Amino acid sequence: GQQVMQIPQYQHVQEGEDFTTYCNSSTTLSNIQWYKQRPGGHPVFLIQLVKSGEVKKQKRLTFQFGEAKKNSSLHITATQTTDVGTYFCAGAGMGTYKYIFGTGTRLKVLA
Amino acid sequence: DGGITQSPKYLFRKEGQNVTLSCEQNLNHDAMYWYRQDPGQGLRLIYYSQIVNDFQKGDIAEGYSVSREKKESFPLTVTSAQKNPTAFYLCASSIAAGTNSGNTIYFGEGSWLTVV
């Protein structure tokens, strides 16, 4: 079945450093979404990417969708303590609404 | 207030008992989902439903059952056959806008289930 892996599993950075998490799917995705879950909370939608090779930016966050629509990345520039949380990617295979979430990357930012 | 309501927020279950987690949405979404999250882990798909009166198994459906008799409701029953049910359960929904489009998933606040 479809699997979605993320690396790294954990990342500790000093405030102001950059951070990147990578998402890899075993199958081609129709689209990919990114979510952030704060400790004790529920996942909250950040962005969706649909087109092959698409790049989107939200302030300090940059999202990319691979050409083959099987991988994606999230890059945060100059992390802040408010960026703390777990970042998940989620994707569905072509022709399905079965959204599988990645394993997540837990980010800690040290002030 | 529009959104997804899960209840109860905390639930304790004795071994051998079935329990049902409620999920209601007033977003007029066609698709609904149940995910399980273990502490420090990712989200695993239990069941999903694209339309009323239809649902599909996810990756970890064993020991769980669902129904989708109404568009706004998607209750999850954790049966005694689920050997390790202690976890955080998240209900979610999305517009089924077409499988080649983005379908933002909105989550409820979650339900903590503990087996005692």
Coordinates of N, CA and C in Angstrom, one line a residue:
Chain A
G1 N 0.8 -1.2 0.0 CA 0.0 0.0 0.0 C 0.9 1.3 0.0
Q2 N 0.2 2.4 -0.2 CA 0.9 3.6 -0.2 C 1.6 4.0 1.1
Q3 N 2.8 4.4 1.0 CA 3.5 4.8 2.2 C 4.1 6.2 2.0
V4 N 4.1 7.0 3.1 CA 4.7 8.3 3.0 C 5.7 8.4 4.2
M5 N 6.9 8.7 3.8 CA 8.0 8.8 4.8 C 8.5 10.2 4.9
Q6 N 8.9 10.6 6.1 CA 9.5 11.9 6.2 C 10.8 11.8 7.0
I7 N 11.7 12.7 6.6 CA 13.0 12.8 7.3 C 13.4 14.2 7.5
P8 N 14.0 14.6 8.6 CA 14.3 13.7 9.7 C 13.1 13.5 10.6
Q9 N 13.2 12.6 11.5 CA 12.1 12.4 12.5 C 12.1 13.5 13.5
Y10 N 13.3 14.0 13.9 CA 13.4 15.0 14.9 C 14.4 16.0 14.4
Q11 N 14.3 17.3 14.8 CA 15.3 18.3 14.4 C 15.3 19.4 15.5
H12 N 16.5 19.6 16.1 CA 16.6 20.7 17.1 C 17.5 21.7 16.4
V13 N 17.1 23.0 16.4 CA 17.8 24.0 15.8 C 17.9 25.2 16.8
Q14 N 18.9 26.0 16.6 CA 19.0 27.3 17.3 C 18.1 28.3 16.6
E15 N 17.5 29.1 17.4 CA 16.7 30.2 16.8 C 17.5 31.0 15.8
G16 N 16.9 31.1 14.6 CA 17.6 31.9 13.6 C 18.2 30.9 12.5
E17 N 18.4 29.7 12.8 CA 18.9 28.7 11.8 C 17.7 28.3 10.9
D18 N 18.1 27.7 9.8 CA 17.2 27.2 8.8 C 16.8 25.8 9.2
F19 N 15.7 25.3 8.6 CA 15.2 24.0 8.8 C 14.5 23.4 7.6
T20 N 14.8 22.2 7.3 CA 14.1 21.5 6.1 C 13.6 20.1 6.5
T21 N 12.4 19.8 6.1 CA 11.9 18.4 6.2 C 11.6 17.9 4.8
Y22 N 11.8 16.6 4.6 CA 11.6 16.0 3.3 C 10.5 14.9 3.4
C23 N 9.7 14.8 2.4 CA 8.6 13.9 2.3 C 8.7 13.1 1.1
N24 N 8.6 11.7 1.2 CA 8.8 10.8 0.1 C 7.6 9.8 0.1
S25 N 7.0 9.7 -1.1 CA 5.9 8.8 -1.2 C 6.3 7.6 -2.1
S26 N 5.7 6.4 -1.7 CA 6.0 5.2 -2.5 C 5.3 5.2 -3.8
T27 N 4.2 6.1 -3.9 CA 3.4 6.1 -5.2 C 3.3 7.6 -5.6
T28 N 2.9 7.8 -6.9 CA 2.7 9.1 -7.4 C 1.4 9.7 -6.7
L29 N 1.5 11.0 -6.4 CA 0.4 11.6 -5.7 C -0.3 12.6 -6.6
S30 N -1.6 12.7 -6.3 CA -2.4 13.7 -7.1 C -2.1 15.1 -6.6
N31 N -1.8 15.2 -5.3 CA -1.5 16.5 -4.7 C -0.8 16.2 -3.4
I32 N -0.2 17.2 -2.8 CA 0.4 17.0 -1.5 C 0.0 18.2 -0.6
Q33 N -0.2 18.0 0.6 CA -0.5 19.0 1.6 C 0.4 19.0 2.8
W34 N 0.6 20.1 3.4 CA 1.4 20.2 4.6 C 0.6 20.7 5.8
Y35 N 0.9 20.1 6.9 CA 0.1 20.5 8.1 C 1.1 20.7 9.3
K36 N 0.7 21.5 10.2 CA 1.5 21.7 11.4 C 0.7 21.4 12.7
Q37 N 1.3 20.6 13.6 CA 0.6 20.2 14.8 C 1.4 20.8 16.0
R38 N 0.8 21.7 16.7 CA 1.5 22.1 17.9 C 1.4 21.1 19.0
P39 N 2.3 21.1 20.0 CA 2.1 20.1 21.1 C 0.8 20.2 21.8
G40 N 0.1 19.0 21.9 CA -1.2 19.0 22.5 C -2.4 19.4 21.6
G41 N -2.1 19.8 20.4 CA -3.1 20.2 19.5 C -3.4 19.3 18.3
H42 N -4.2 19.8 17.4 CA -4.5 18.9 16.2 C -3.8 19.5 15.0
P43 N -3.6 18.8 14.0 CA -3.0 19.3 12.8 C -3.8 20.4 12.1
V44 N -3.0 21.4 11.7 CA -3.7 22.6 11.0 C -3.1 22.7 9.6
F45 N -3.9 22.9 8.6 CA -3.5 23.0 7.3 C -2.6 24.2 7.0
L46 N -1.5 24.0 6.3 CA -0.6 25.1 5.9 C -0.8 25.4 4.4
I47 N -0.6 24.4 3.6 CA -0.6 24.7 2.1 C -0.9 23.4 1.3
Q48 N -1.3 23.5 0.1 CA -1.4 22.4 -0.8 C -0.6 22.7 -2.1
L49 N 0.0 21.7 -2.7 CA 0.7 21.7 -3.9 C 0.0 20.7 -4.9
V50 N -0.2 21.1 -6.1 CA -0.9 20.3 -7.0 C -0.1 19.9 -8.3
K51 N 0.6 20.9 -8.7 CA 1.3 20.8 -10.0 C 2.7 20.2 -9.8
S52 N 3.2 19.5 -10.8 CA 4.5 18.9 -10.8 C 5.5 20.1 -10.8
G53 N 6.5 20.0 -9.9 CA 7.5 21.0 -9.8 C 7.1 22.3 -9.1
E54 N 5.9 22.4 -8.6 CA 5.4 23.6 -8.0 C 6.2 24.0 -6.8
V55 N 6.3 25.3 -6.7 CA 7.0 26.0 -5.5 C 6.1 27.1 -5.0
K56 N 5.8 27.0 -3.7 CA 5.0 28.1 -3.1 C 5.7 28.6 -1.8
K57 N 5.5 29.9 -1.5 CA 6.1 30.5 -0.4 C 5.0 31.1 0.5
Q58 N 5.3 31.0 1.8 CA 4.4 31.7 2.8 C 5.4 32.3 3.8
K59 N 5.7 33.6 3.6 CA 6.6 34.3 4.5 C 7.9 33.6 4.5
R60 N 8.3 33.0 5.7 CA 9.6 32.3 5.8 C 9.5 30.8 5.4
L61 N 8.4 30.3 5.0 CA 8.2 28.9 4.6 C 8.2 28.8 3.1
T62 N 9.0 27.8 2.6 CA 9.0 27.5 1.2 C 8.7 26.0 1.0
F63 N 7.7 25.8 0.1 CA 7.2 24.4 -0.1 C 7.5 24.1 -1.6
Q64 N 8.0 22.8 -1.8 CA 8.2 22.3 -3.2 C 7.6 21.0 -3.4
F65 N 7.1 20.8 -4.6 CA 6.6 19.5 -5.0 C 7.4 19.0 -6.1
G66 N 7.9 17.7 -6.0 CA 8.8 17.2 -7.0 C 8.2 17.0 -8.4
E67 N 9.1 16.9 -9.3 CA 8.7 16.8 -10.7 C 7.9 15.5 -11.0
A68 N 8.3 14.5 -10.3 CA 7.6 13.2 -10.4 C 6.4 13.1 -9.5
K69 N 6.1 14.1 -8.7 CA 4.9 14.1 -7.8 C 5.0 13.0 -6.8
K70 N 6.2 12.7 -6.4 CA 6.4 11.6 -5.4 C 7.1 12.1 -4.1
N71 N 7.6 13.4 -4.2 CA 8.3 13.9 -3.1 C 8.1 15.4 -2.9
S72 N 8.3 15.9 -1.7 CA 8.1 17.3 -1.4 C 9.0 17.7 -0.3
S73 N 9.1 19.0 -0.1 CA 9.9 19.5 1.0 C 9.3 20.8 1.5
L74 N 9.7 21.0 2.8 CA 9.3 22.3 3.5 C 10.5 22.9 4.1
H75 N 10.8 24.1 3.7 CA 12.0 24.8 4.2 C 11.6 26.0 5.0
I76 N 12.1 26.1 6.2 CA 11.8 27.3 7.0 C 13.1 28.1 7.1
T77 N 13.1 29.4 6.8 CA 14.2 30.2 6.9 C 14.2 31.0 8.2
A78 N 15.3 31.0 8.9 CA 15.5 31.8 10.1 C 14.4 31.4 11.1
T79 N 14.4 30.2 11.6 CA 13.4 29.7 12.5 C 13.2 30.6 13.7
Q80 N 11.9 30.6 14.2 CA 11.6 31.3 15.4 C 10.9 30.3 16.4
T81 N 10.9 30.7 17.7 CA 10.3 29.8 18.7 C 8.8 29.4 18.4
T82 N 8.2 30.3 17.6 CA 6.8 30.0 17.3 C 6.7 28.9 16.2
D83 N 7.8 28.5 15.6 CA 7.8 27.4 14.6 C 7.8 26.0 15.2
V84 N 7.9 25.9 16.5 CA 7.9 24.6 17.2 C 6.7 23.9 17.0
G85 N 6.8 22.6 16.7 CA 5.7 21.7 16.4 C 6.1 20.5 15.6
T86 N 5.2 19.7 15.1 CA 5.4 18.6 14.2 C 4.8 18.9 12.9
Y87 N 5.6 18.8 11.9 CA 5.2 19.1 10.5 C 4.9 17.8 9.8
F88 N 3.7 17.7 9.2 CA 3.3 16.5 8.4 C 3.0 16.9 7.0
C89 N 3.4 16.0 6.1 CA 2.9 16.0 4.8 C 1.8 15.0 4.6
A90 N 0.9 15.2 3.7 CA -0.1 14.3 3.4 C -0.4 14.2 2.0
G91 N -0.6 13.0 1.4 CA -0.9 12.9 0.0 C -1.9 11.8 -0.3
A92 N -2.5 11.9 -1.4 CA -3.4 10.9 -1.9 C -3.0 10.4 -3.3
G93 N -3.1 9.1 -3.5 CA -2.8 8.6 -4.8 C -3.7 9.1 -5.9
M94 N -3.3 8.9 -7.1 CA -4.1 9.4 -8.2 C -5.5 8.7 -8.2
G95 N -6.5 9.5 -8.3 CA -7.9 9.0 -8.4 C -8.5 8.5 -7.0
T96 N -7.9 9.0 -5.9 CA -8.5 8.6 -4.6 C -8.5 9.7 -3.7
Y97 N -9.3 9.6 -2.7 CA -9.4 10.5 -1.5 C -8.7 10.0 -0.3
K98 N -8.0 8.9 -0.5 CA -7.4 8.2 0.7 C -6.1 9.0 1.0
Y99 N -6.2 9.9 1.9 CA -5.0 10.8 2.3 C -4.2 10.1 3.4
I100 N -3.0 9.8 3.0 CA -2.0 9.2 3.9 C -1.1 10.2 4.4
F101 N -0.9 10.3 5.7 CA 0.0 11.3 6.3 C 1.4 10.7 6.4
G102 N 2.4 11.6 6.3 CA 3.8 11.2 6.5 C 4.0 11.0 8.0
T103 N 5.2 10.5 8.3 CA 5.5 10.1 9.7 C 5.8 11.3 10.6
G104 N 6.0 12.5 9.9 CA 6.1 13.7 10.7 C 7.6 14.1 11.0
T105 N 7.9 15.3 11.1 CA 9.1 15.8 11.6 C 8.9 16.8 12.8
R106 N 9.4 16.4 14.0 CA 9.2 17.2 15.2 C 10.3 18.2 15.2
L107 N 10.0 19.5 15.2 CA 10.9 20.6 15.3 C 10.9 21.2 16.7
K108 N 12.1 21.4 17.2 CA 12.3 22.1 18.4 C 13.3 23.3 18.1
V109 N 12.9 24.5 18.6 CA 13.7 25.6 18.3 C 14.2 26.1 19.7
L110 N 15.5 26.2 19.8 CA 16.2 26.6 21.1 C 16.5 28.1 21.0
A111 N 16.0 28.8 22.0 CA 16.2 30.3 22.0 C 17.6 30.7 22.4
Chain B
D1 N -20.8 28.6 15.0 CA -19.4 28.3 14.7 C -19.3 27.1 13.7
G2 N -18.6 27.2 12.6 CA -18.5 26.1 11.7 C -17.3 25.3 12.1
G3 N -17.4 23.9 11.9 CA -16.2 23.1 12.2 C -16.6 21.7 12.4
I4 N -15.6 21.0 13.1 CA -15.8 19.6 13.4 C -15.8 19.4 14.9
T5 N -16.8 18.7 15.4 CA -16.9 18.5 16.8 C -16.7 17.0 17.1
Q6 N -15.8 16.8 18.0 CA -15.5 15.4 18.4 C -15.9 15.3 19.9
S7 N -16.5 14.2 20.3 CA -16.8 14.0 21.7 C -16.8 12.5 22.0
P8 N -16.4 12.1 23.2 CA -15.9 13.0 24.3 C -14.5 13.4 24.0
K9 N -14.0 14.3 24.7 CA -12.6 14.7 24.6 C -11.7 13.7 25.3
Y10 N -12.1 13.2 26.4 CA -11.4 12.1 27.1 C -12.4 11.0 27.4
L11 N -11.9 9.8 27.3 CA -12.7 8.6 27.5 C -11.8 7.5 28.1
F12 N -12.4 6.8 29.1 CA -11.7 5.7 29.7 C -12.5 4.4 29.4
R13 N -11.9 3.4 29.0 CA -12.6 2.2 28.6 C -12.0 1.0 29.4
K14 N -12.9 0.1 29.8 CA -12.4 -1.1 30.4 C -12.1 -2.1 29.3
E15 N -11.2 -3.0 29.6 CA -10.9 -4.0 28.6 C -12.1 -4.8 28.3
G16 N -12.3 -5.1 27.1 CA -13.5 -5.9 26.7 C -14.7 -5.1 26.3
Q17 N -14.7 -3.8 26.5 CA -15.8 -3.0 26.2 C -15.7 -2.3 24.8
N18 N -16.8 -2.1 24.2 CA -16.8 -1.3 23.0 C -17.1 0.1 23.4
V19 N -16.5 1.1 22.6 CA -16.8 2.5 22.9 C -17.0 3.1 21.5
T20 N -17.8 4.2 21.5 CA -18.1 4.9 20.2 C -17.6 6.4 20.4
L21 N -16.8 6.8 19.5 CA -16.4 8.2 19.4 C -17.3 9.0 18.4
S22 N -17.8 10.1 18.8 CA -18.6 10.9 18.0 C -17.9 11.9 17.1
C23 N -18.3 12.1 15.9 CA -17.7 13.1 15.0 C -18.8 13.8 14.2
E24 N -19.0 15.1 14.4 CA -20.0 15.8 13.6 C -19.4 17.0 12.9
Q25 N -19.8 17.2 11.7 CA -19.2 18.4 11.0 C -20.4 19.2 10.3
N26 N -20.3 20.5 10.4 CA -21.3 21.4 9.7 C -20.7 22.2 8.6
L27 N -19.7 21.6 8.0 CA -19.0 22.3 6.9 C -19.5 21.9 5.5
N28 N -20.5 21.0 5.5 CA -21.1 20.4 4.3 C -20.0 19.7 3.5
H29 N -19.1 19.1 4.1 CA -18.1 18.3 3.4 C -18.6 16.9 3.1
D30 N -18.1 16.4 1.9 CA -18.5 15.1 1.5 C -17.6 14.0 2.2
A31 N -16.3 14.3 2.3 CA -15.4 13.3 2.7 C -15.1 13.4 4.2
M32 N -15.1 12.3 4.9 CA -14.7 12.3 6.3 C -13.7 11.2 6.6
Y33 N -12.9 11.4 7.7 CA -11.8 10.5 8.0 C -11.7 10.3 9.5
W34 N -11.1 9.1 9.8 CA -10.6 8.9 11.2 C -9.2 8.5 11.1
Y35 N -8.4 9.2 12.0 CA -7.0 8.9 12.1 C -6.7 8.5 13.6
R36 N -5.7 7.7 13.7 CA -5.2 7.4 15.1 C -3.8 7.9 15.2
Q37 N -3.5 8.5 16.4 CA -2.1 9.0 16.6 C -1.7 8.5 18.0
D38 N -0.6 7.8 18.0 CA 0.0 7.4 19.2 C 1.1 8.4 19.6
P39 N 1.3 8.5 20.9 CA 2.2 9.6 21.4 C 3.5 9.7 20.7
G40 N 3.9 10.8 20.2 CA 5.1 11.0 19.5 C 5.1 10.4 18.1
Q41 N 4.0 10.0 17.6 CA 4.0 9.3 16.3 C 3.1 10.1 15.3
G42 N 3.1 9.5 14.1 CA 2.4 10.2 13.0 C 0.9 9.8 13.1
L43 N 0.2 10.1 12.0 CA -1.2 9.8 11.9 C -1.4 8.6 11.0
R44 N -2.2 7.7 11.5 CA -2.5 6.5 10.7 C -4.0 6.4 10.4
L45 N -4.3 6.2 9.1 CA -5.7 6.2 8.7 C -6.4 4.9 9.1
I46 N -7.6 5.1 9.7 CA -8.4 4.0 10.2 C -9.5 3.7 9.1
Y47 N -10.3 4.6 8.9 CA -11.4 4.5 7.9 C -11.6 5.9 7.2
Y48 N -12.1 5.9 6.0 CA -12.5 7.1 5.4 C -13.8 6.9 4.6
S49 N -14.5 8.0 4.4 CA -15.7 7.9 3.6 C -15.8 9.1 2.7
Q50 N -16.0 8.8 1.4 CA -16.1 9.8 0.4 C -17.5 10.4 0.2
I51 N -18.5 9.6 0.7 CA -19.9 10.0 0.4 C -20.8 9.2 1.4
V52 N -22.0 9.7 1.6 CA -22.9 9.1 2.6 C -23.1 7.6 2.2
N53 N -23.3 6.8 3.2 CA -23.5 5.4 3.0 C -22.4 4.6 2.3
D54 N -21.2 5.2 2.3 CA -20.1 4.5 1.7 C -18.9 4.8 2.6
F55 N -18.0 3.8 2.9 CA -16.8 4.0 3.6 C -15.8 2.9 3.2
Q56 N -14.5 3.3 3.4 CA -13.4 2.4 3.0 C -12.5 2.2 4.1
K57 N -11.9 1.0 4.2 CA -10.8 0.8 5.2 C -9.6 1.5 4.9
G58 N -9.0 2.0 6.0 CA -7.6 2.6 5.8 C -6.6 1.5 6.1
D59 N -5.5 2.0 6.7 CA -4.3 1.1 6.9 C -4.4 0.3 8.2
I60 N -5.3 0.7 9.1 CA -5.3 0.0 10.4 C -6.8 -0.2 10.9
A61 N -7.6 -0.7 10.0 CA -9.1 -0.8 10.3 C -9.4 -1.9 11.2
E62 N -8.5 -2.9 11.4 CA -8.9 -4.0 12.3 C -9.2 -3.6 13.7
G63 N -10.4 -4.1 14.2 CA -10.8 -3.7 15.6 C -11.6 -2.4 15.6
Y64 N -11.9 -1.8 14.5 CA -12.7 -0.6 14.5 C -13.9 -0.8 13.5
S65 N -14.9 0.0 13.7 CA -16.0 0.0 12.8 C -16.6 1.4 12.7
V66 N -17.2 1.8 11.5 CA -17.7 3.1 11.3 C -19.1 3.0 10.6
S67 N -19.8 4.1 10.6 CA -21.0 4.2 9.8 C -21.1 5.6 9.2
R68 N -21.8 5.8 8.1 CA -22.0 7.1 7.5 C -23.4 7.2 7.0
E69 N -24.3 7.3 8.0 CA -25.7 7.3 7.6 C -26.2 8.7 7.3
K70 N -25.4 9.7 7.8 CA -25.7 11.1 7.5 C -24.4 11.8 7.0
K71 N -24.6 12.8 6.2 CA -23.4 13.5 5.6 C -22.6 14.1 6.7
E72 N -23.2 14.6 7.8 CA -22.5 15.4 8.8 C -21.9 14.5 9.9
S73 N -22.2 13.2 9.9 CA -21.8 12.4 11.1 C -21.0 11.2 10.6
F74 N -20.0 10.9 11.4 CA -19.1 9.7 11.0 C -18.5 9.1 12.3
P75 N -19.4 8.4 13.1 CA -18.9 7.9 14.4 C -18.0 6.7 14.2
L76 N -17.1 6.6 15.1 CA -16.1 5.5 15.1 C -16.3 4.6 16.4
T77 N -16.5 3.3 16.2 CA -16.6 2.4 17.3 C -15.3 1.6 17.4
V78 N -14.7 1.7 18.6 CA -13.5 0.9 19.0 C -14.0 -0.3 19.7
T79 N -13.8 -1.5 19.0 CA -14.4 -2.7 19.6 C -13.3 -3.4 20.5
S80 N -13.8 -4.4 21.2 CA -13.0 -5.2 22.0 C -11.9 -6.0 21.3
A81 N -12.1 -6.1 20.0 CA -11.1 -6.8 19.1 C -9.8 -5.9 18.9
Q82 N -9.9 -4.6 19.2 CA -8.7 -3.8 19.1 C -7.9 -4.0 20.3
K83 N -6.7 -4.6 20.1 CA -5.9 -5.0 21.3 C -5.2 -3.9 22.0
N84 N -4.9 -2.9 21.3 CA -4.1 -1.8 21.9 C -4.8 -0.4 21.6
P85 N -5.9 -0.1 22.1 CA -6.7 1.0 21.7 C -6.3 2.4 22.3
T86 N -5.5 2.4 23.3 CA -5.1 3.6 23.9 C -4.3 4.5 22.9
A87 N -4.9 5.7 22.6 CA -4.4 6.6 21.6 C -5.2 7.8 21.5
F88 N -4.7 8.8 20.7 CA -5.4 10.0 20.4 C -6.1 9.8 19.0
Y89 N -7.4 10.0 19.0 CA -8.2 9.8 17.8 C -8.6 11.1 17.2
L90 N -8.3 11.3 15.9 CA -8.6 12.5 15.2 C -9.6 12.3 14.1
C91 N -10.7 13.0 14.1 CA -11.7 13.0 13.0 C -11.4 14.2 12.1
A92 N -11.7 14.0 10.8 CA -11.4 15.1 9.9 C -12.4 15.0 8.7
S93 N -12.4 16.1 8.0 CA -13.3 16.2 6.8 C -12.7 17.0 5.7
S94 N -13.2 16.8 4.5 CA -12.7 17.7 3.4 C -13.8 17.7 2.3
I95 N -13.7 18.8 1.5 CA -14.6 18.8 0.3 C -14.0 17.8 -0.6
A96 N -14.8 17.0 -1.2 CA -14.4 16.0 -2.2 C -14.5 16.7 -3.6
A97 N -13.4 17.6 -3.8 CA -13.5 18.5 -5.0 C -13.0 17.8 -6.2
G98 N -12.6 16.6 -6.2 CA -12.0 16.0 -7.3 C -10.7 15.5 -7.0
T99 N -10.3 14.3 -7.4 CA -9.1 13.7 -6.9 C -7.8 14.4 -7.5
N100 N -7.9 15.2 -8.5 CA -6.8 15.9 -9.0 C -6.6 17.3 -8.5
S101 N -7.5 17.7 -7.5 CA -7.4 19.0 -6.9 C -7.0 18.8 -5.5
G102 N -6.6 19.9 -4.8 CA -6.4 19.9 -3.4 C -7.7 19.7 -2.6
N103 N -7.6 19.0 -1.6 CA -8.8 18.9 -0.7 C -8.3 19.1 0.7
T104 N -8.4 20.3 1.2 CA -7.9 20.7 2.5 C -8.6 19.8 3.5
I105 N -7.8 19.2 4.4 CA -8.4 18.4 5.5 C -8.5 19.2 6.7
Y106 N -9.7 19.3 7.3 CA -9.9 20.0 8.6 C -10.1 19.0 9.7
F107 N -9.4 19.2 10.8 CA -9.4 18.3 11.9 C -10.3 18.8 13.0
G108 N -10.9 17.8 13.8 CA -11.5 18.1 15.0 C -10.4 18.2 16.1
E109 N -10.9 18.5 17.3 CA -9.9 18.7 18.4 C -9.3 17.4 18.9
G110 N -9.9 16.3 18.6 CA -9.4 15.0 19.0 C -10.1 14.4 20.2
S111 N -10.0 13.1 20.3 CA -10.5 12.4 21.5 C -9.4 11.5 22.0
W112 N -9.1 11.6 23.4 CA -8.1 10.7 24.0 C -8.8 9.5 24.6
L113 N -8.4 8.3 24.1 CA -9.0 7.1 24.6 C -8.0 6.4 25.4
T114 N -8.3 6.0 26.7 CA -7.4 5.2 27.5 C -8.1 4.0 28.0
V115 N -7.4 2.9 27.9 CA -7.9 1.6 28.4 C -7.4 1.4 29.8
V116 N -8.4 1.1 30.7 CA -8.0 0.9 32.1 C -8.3 -0.5 32.5

